Every structure is written in structure tokens, then in C-alpha cells.
mmCIF file of C-alpha atoms in Angstrom:
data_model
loop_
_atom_site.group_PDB
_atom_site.id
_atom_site.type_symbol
_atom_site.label_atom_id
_atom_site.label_comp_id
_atom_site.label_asym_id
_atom_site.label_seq_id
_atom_site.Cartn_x
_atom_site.Cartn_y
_atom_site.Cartn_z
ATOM 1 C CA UNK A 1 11.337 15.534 11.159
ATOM 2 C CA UNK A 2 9.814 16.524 7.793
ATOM 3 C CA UNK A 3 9.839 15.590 4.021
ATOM 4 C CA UNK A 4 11.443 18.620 2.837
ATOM 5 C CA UNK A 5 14.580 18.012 5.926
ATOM 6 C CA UNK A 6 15.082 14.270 3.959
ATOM 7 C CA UNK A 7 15.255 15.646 0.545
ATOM 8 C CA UNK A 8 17.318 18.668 1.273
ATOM 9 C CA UNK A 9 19.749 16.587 2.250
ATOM 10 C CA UNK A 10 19.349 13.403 0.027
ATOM 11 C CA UNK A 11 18.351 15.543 -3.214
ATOM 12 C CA UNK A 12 15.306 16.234 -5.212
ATOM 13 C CA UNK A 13 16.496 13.710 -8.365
ATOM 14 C CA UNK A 14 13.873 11.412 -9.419
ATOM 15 C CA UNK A 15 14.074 8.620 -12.155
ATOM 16 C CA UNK A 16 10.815 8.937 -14.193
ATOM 17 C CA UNK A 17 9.614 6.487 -17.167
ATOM 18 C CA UNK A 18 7.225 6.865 -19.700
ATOM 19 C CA UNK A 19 4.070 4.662 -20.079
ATOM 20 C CA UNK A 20 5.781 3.059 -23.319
ATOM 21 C CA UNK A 21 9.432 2.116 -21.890
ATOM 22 C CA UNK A 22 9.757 -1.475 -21.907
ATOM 23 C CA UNK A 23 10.277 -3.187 -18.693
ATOM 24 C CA UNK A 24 13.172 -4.284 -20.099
ATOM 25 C CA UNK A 25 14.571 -0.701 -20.277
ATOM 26 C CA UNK A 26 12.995 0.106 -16.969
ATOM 27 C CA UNK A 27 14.865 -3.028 -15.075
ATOM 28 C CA UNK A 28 18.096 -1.818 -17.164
ATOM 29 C CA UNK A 29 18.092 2.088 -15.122
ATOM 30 C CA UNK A 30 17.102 0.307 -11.790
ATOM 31 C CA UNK A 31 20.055 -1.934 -12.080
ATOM 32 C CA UNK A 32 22.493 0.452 -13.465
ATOM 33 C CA UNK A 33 21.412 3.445 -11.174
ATOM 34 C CA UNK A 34 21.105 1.040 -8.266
ATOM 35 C CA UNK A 35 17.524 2.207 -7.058
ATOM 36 C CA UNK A 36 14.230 0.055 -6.548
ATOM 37 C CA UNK A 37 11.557 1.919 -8.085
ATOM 38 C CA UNK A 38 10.847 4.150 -11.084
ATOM 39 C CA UNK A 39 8.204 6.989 -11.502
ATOM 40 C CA UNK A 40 5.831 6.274 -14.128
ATOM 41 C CA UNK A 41 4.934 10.304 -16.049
ATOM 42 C CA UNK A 42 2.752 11.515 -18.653
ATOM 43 C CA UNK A 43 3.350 13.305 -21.120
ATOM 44 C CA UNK A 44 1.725 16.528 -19.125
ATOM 45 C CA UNK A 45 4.644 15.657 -16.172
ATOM 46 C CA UNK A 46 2.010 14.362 -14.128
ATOM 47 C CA UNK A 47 2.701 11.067 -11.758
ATOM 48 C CA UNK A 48 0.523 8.522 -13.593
ATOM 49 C CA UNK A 49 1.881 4.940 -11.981
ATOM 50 C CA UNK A 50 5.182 3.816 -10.086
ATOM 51 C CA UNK A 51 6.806 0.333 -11.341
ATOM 52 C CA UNK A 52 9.064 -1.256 -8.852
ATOM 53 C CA UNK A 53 11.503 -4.355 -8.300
ATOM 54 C CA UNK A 54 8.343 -6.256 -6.708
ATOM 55 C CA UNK A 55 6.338 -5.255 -10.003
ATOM 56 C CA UNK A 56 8.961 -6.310 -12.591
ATOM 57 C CA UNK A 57 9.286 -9.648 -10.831
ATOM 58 C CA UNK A 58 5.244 -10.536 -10.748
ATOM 59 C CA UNK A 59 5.666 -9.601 -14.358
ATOM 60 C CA UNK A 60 8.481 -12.321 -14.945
ATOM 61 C CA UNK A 61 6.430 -14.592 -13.212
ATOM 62 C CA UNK A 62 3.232 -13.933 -14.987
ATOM 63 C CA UNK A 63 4.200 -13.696 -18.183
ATOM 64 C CA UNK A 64 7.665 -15.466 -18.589
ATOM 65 C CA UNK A 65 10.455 -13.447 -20.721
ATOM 66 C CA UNK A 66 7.588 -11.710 -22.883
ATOM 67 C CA UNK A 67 7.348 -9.558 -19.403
ATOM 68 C CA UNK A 68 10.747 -7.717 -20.203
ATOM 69 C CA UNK A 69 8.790 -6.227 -23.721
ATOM 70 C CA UNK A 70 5.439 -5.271 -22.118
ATOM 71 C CA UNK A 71 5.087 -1.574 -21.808
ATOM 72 C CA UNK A 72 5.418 -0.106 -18.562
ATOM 73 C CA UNK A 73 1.407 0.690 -18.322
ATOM 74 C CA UNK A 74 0.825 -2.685 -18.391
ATOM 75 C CA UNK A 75 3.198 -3.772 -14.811
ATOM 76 C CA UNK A 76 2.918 -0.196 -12.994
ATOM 77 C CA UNK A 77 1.167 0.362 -9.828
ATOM 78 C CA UNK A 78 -1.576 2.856 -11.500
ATOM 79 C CA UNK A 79 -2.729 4.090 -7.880
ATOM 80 C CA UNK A 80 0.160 5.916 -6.426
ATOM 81 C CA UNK A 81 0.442 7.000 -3.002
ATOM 82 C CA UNK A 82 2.344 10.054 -2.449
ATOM 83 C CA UNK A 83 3.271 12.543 0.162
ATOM 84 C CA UNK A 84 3.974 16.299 0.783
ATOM 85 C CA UNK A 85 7.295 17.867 1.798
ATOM 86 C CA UNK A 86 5.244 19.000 4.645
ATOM 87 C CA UNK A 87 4.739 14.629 5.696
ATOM 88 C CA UNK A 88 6.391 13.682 8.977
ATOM 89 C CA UNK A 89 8.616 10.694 9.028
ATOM 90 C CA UNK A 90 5.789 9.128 11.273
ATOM 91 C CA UNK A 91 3.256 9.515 8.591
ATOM 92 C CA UNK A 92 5.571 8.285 6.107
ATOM 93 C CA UNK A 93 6.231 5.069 7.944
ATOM 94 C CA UNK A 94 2.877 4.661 8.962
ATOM 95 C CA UNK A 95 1.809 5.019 4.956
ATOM 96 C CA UNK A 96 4.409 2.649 4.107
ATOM 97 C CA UNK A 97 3.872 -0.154 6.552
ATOM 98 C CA UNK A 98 0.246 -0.097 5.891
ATOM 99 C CA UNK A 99 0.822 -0.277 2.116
ATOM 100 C CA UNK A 100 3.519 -2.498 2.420
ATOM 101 C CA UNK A 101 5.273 -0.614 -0.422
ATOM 102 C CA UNK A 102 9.044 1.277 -0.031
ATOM 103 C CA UNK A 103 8.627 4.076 -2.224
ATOM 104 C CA UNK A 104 7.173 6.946 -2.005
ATOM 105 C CA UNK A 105 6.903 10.259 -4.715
ATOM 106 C CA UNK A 106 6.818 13.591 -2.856
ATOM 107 C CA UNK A 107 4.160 15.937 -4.834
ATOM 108 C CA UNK A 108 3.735 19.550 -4.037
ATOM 109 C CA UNK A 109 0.887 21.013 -6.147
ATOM 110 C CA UNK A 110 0.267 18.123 -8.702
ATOM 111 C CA UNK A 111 4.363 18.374 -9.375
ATOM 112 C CA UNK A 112 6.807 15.313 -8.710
ATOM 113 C CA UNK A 113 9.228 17.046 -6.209
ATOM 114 C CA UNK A 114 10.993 13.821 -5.027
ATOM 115 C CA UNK A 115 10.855 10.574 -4.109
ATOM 116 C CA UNK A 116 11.439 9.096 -0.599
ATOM 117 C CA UNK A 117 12.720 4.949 0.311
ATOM 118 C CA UNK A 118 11.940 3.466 3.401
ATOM 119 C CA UNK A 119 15.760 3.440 3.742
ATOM 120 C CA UNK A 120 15.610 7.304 3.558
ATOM 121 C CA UNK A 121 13.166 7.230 6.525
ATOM 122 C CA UNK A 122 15.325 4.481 8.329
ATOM 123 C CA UNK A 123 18.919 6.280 7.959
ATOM 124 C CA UNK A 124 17.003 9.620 9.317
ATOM 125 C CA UNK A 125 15.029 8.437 11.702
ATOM 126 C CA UNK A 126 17.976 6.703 13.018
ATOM 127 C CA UNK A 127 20.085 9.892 13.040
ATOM 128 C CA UNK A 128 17.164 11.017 14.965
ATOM 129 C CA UNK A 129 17.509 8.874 17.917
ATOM 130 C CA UNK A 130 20.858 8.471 17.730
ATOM 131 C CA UNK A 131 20.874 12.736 18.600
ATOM 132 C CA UNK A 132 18.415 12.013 21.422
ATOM 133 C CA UNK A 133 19.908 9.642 22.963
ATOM 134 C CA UNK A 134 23.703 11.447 22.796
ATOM 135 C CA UNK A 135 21.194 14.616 24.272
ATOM 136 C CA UNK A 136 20.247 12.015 27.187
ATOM 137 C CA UNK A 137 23.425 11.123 27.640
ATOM 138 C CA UNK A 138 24.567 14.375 28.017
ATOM 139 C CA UNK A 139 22.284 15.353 30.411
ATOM 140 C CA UNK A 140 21.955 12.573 32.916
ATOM 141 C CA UNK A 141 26.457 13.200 32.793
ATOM 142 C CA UNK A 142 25.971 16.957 34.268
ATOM 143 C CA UNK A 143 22.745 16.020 36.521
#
């Protein structure tokens, strides 16, 4: 299974930041939206940094309560791995692990297209076997 198959179904919708939201205001959409992570864009639309849960909390810890006024450029992850619509859920999970991150922006010629969770890749990939084995199943009943 592709990219594009998980976010035809899930949706293209990202929540993007800019470099100057507070954390504050950043932790305030990921609770009330109920996501983990948050794109970090310029002003040209281009993916310049992802903050997450993890990030906001080595913040905290860092810095005390004076984290929650920093500016987002100062907690995001400034390297961003992405993927293509064109990714398989193998390369995505194989990206992921190795990163140990759970969020991942699609990008299709320098644009932010989407953004993919680990539990995107879980709930599909599980639909995945779940189909093979009822395929199996079928199969081995007709013999």
C-alpha cells in the first residue's frame, strides 16, 4: 500500500504553525484538536521544522514554565523527514522506527500535501492483513 491510498482515505488536512507561535499556543491546538505533532511553515509555505508532544515536553523540562513562551523555532525539530505519496507503508515504518519519531509530512514537489502517524500506518497496515488473511481463509475453505 501507498501514501496517497492512506491520505485519500484519512484526508489531506494538516495543522501548520508559524516559527513565532508560542509553544504555549502550539500545545493549546494539539490538545484541543487531539493530534501529536504540528508542522512548523514559512512564510513561503515551505516545511521549515515539525514540533511534537516529545518536543514540548524536553522544553518543559529544560526550561521550566518559561518553555510555554519560547517561540516555536526555538523547540522544533529543524531537520524534517518527509515522504512522497508515492512511499510504501514499508518505507514509512522503516523511516519511522529508525528515527524513532511518529510523524511524518507527505511533500510532493517542495509542497506540504499531508501528514502521516504511525497510527495511520498501524490501522492500514492492519486492514492489510486482516484482508489477507480473510483471502487465506477463503481459499484454504474451497481447496
Amino acid at each position: 500500500m501507498i501514501i496517497e491510498q492512506i491520505l485519500k482515505s484519512k484526508g489531506r488536512s494538516v495543522m501548520t504553525a508559524r516559527h513565532n507561535d508560542s509553544i504555549h499556543e502550539i500545545a493549546s491546538r494539539l490538545s484541543h484538536r487531539k493530534i501529536g505533532a504540528i508542522v512548523i511553515v514559512g512564510d513561503n509555505g515551505k516545511v521549515d521544522g515539525i514540533i511534537s508532544e516529545r518536543d514540548i515536553i524536553r522544553l518543559v523540562a529544560e526550561h521550566g514554565a518559561q518553555a510555554l513562551a519560547m517561540p516555536a523555532s526555538e523547540g522544533m525539530t529543524r531537520n524534517v523527514v518527509s515522504c512522497s505519496s508515492a512511499s510504501t507503508i514499508d518505507e514509512i515504518m522503516e523511516m519511522m522506527t529508525n528515527g524513532r519519531f511518529r510523524h511524518l509530512p507527505v511533500i510532493e514537489d517542495g509542497a506540504l500535501v499531508g501528514i502521516i502517524s504511525i497510527g495511520d500506518v498501524v490501522k492500514h497496515h492492519t486492514a492489510e492483513v486482516e484482508l489477507e488473511v480473510t483471502a487465506m481463509r477463503g481459499y484454504l475453505a474451497t481447496g
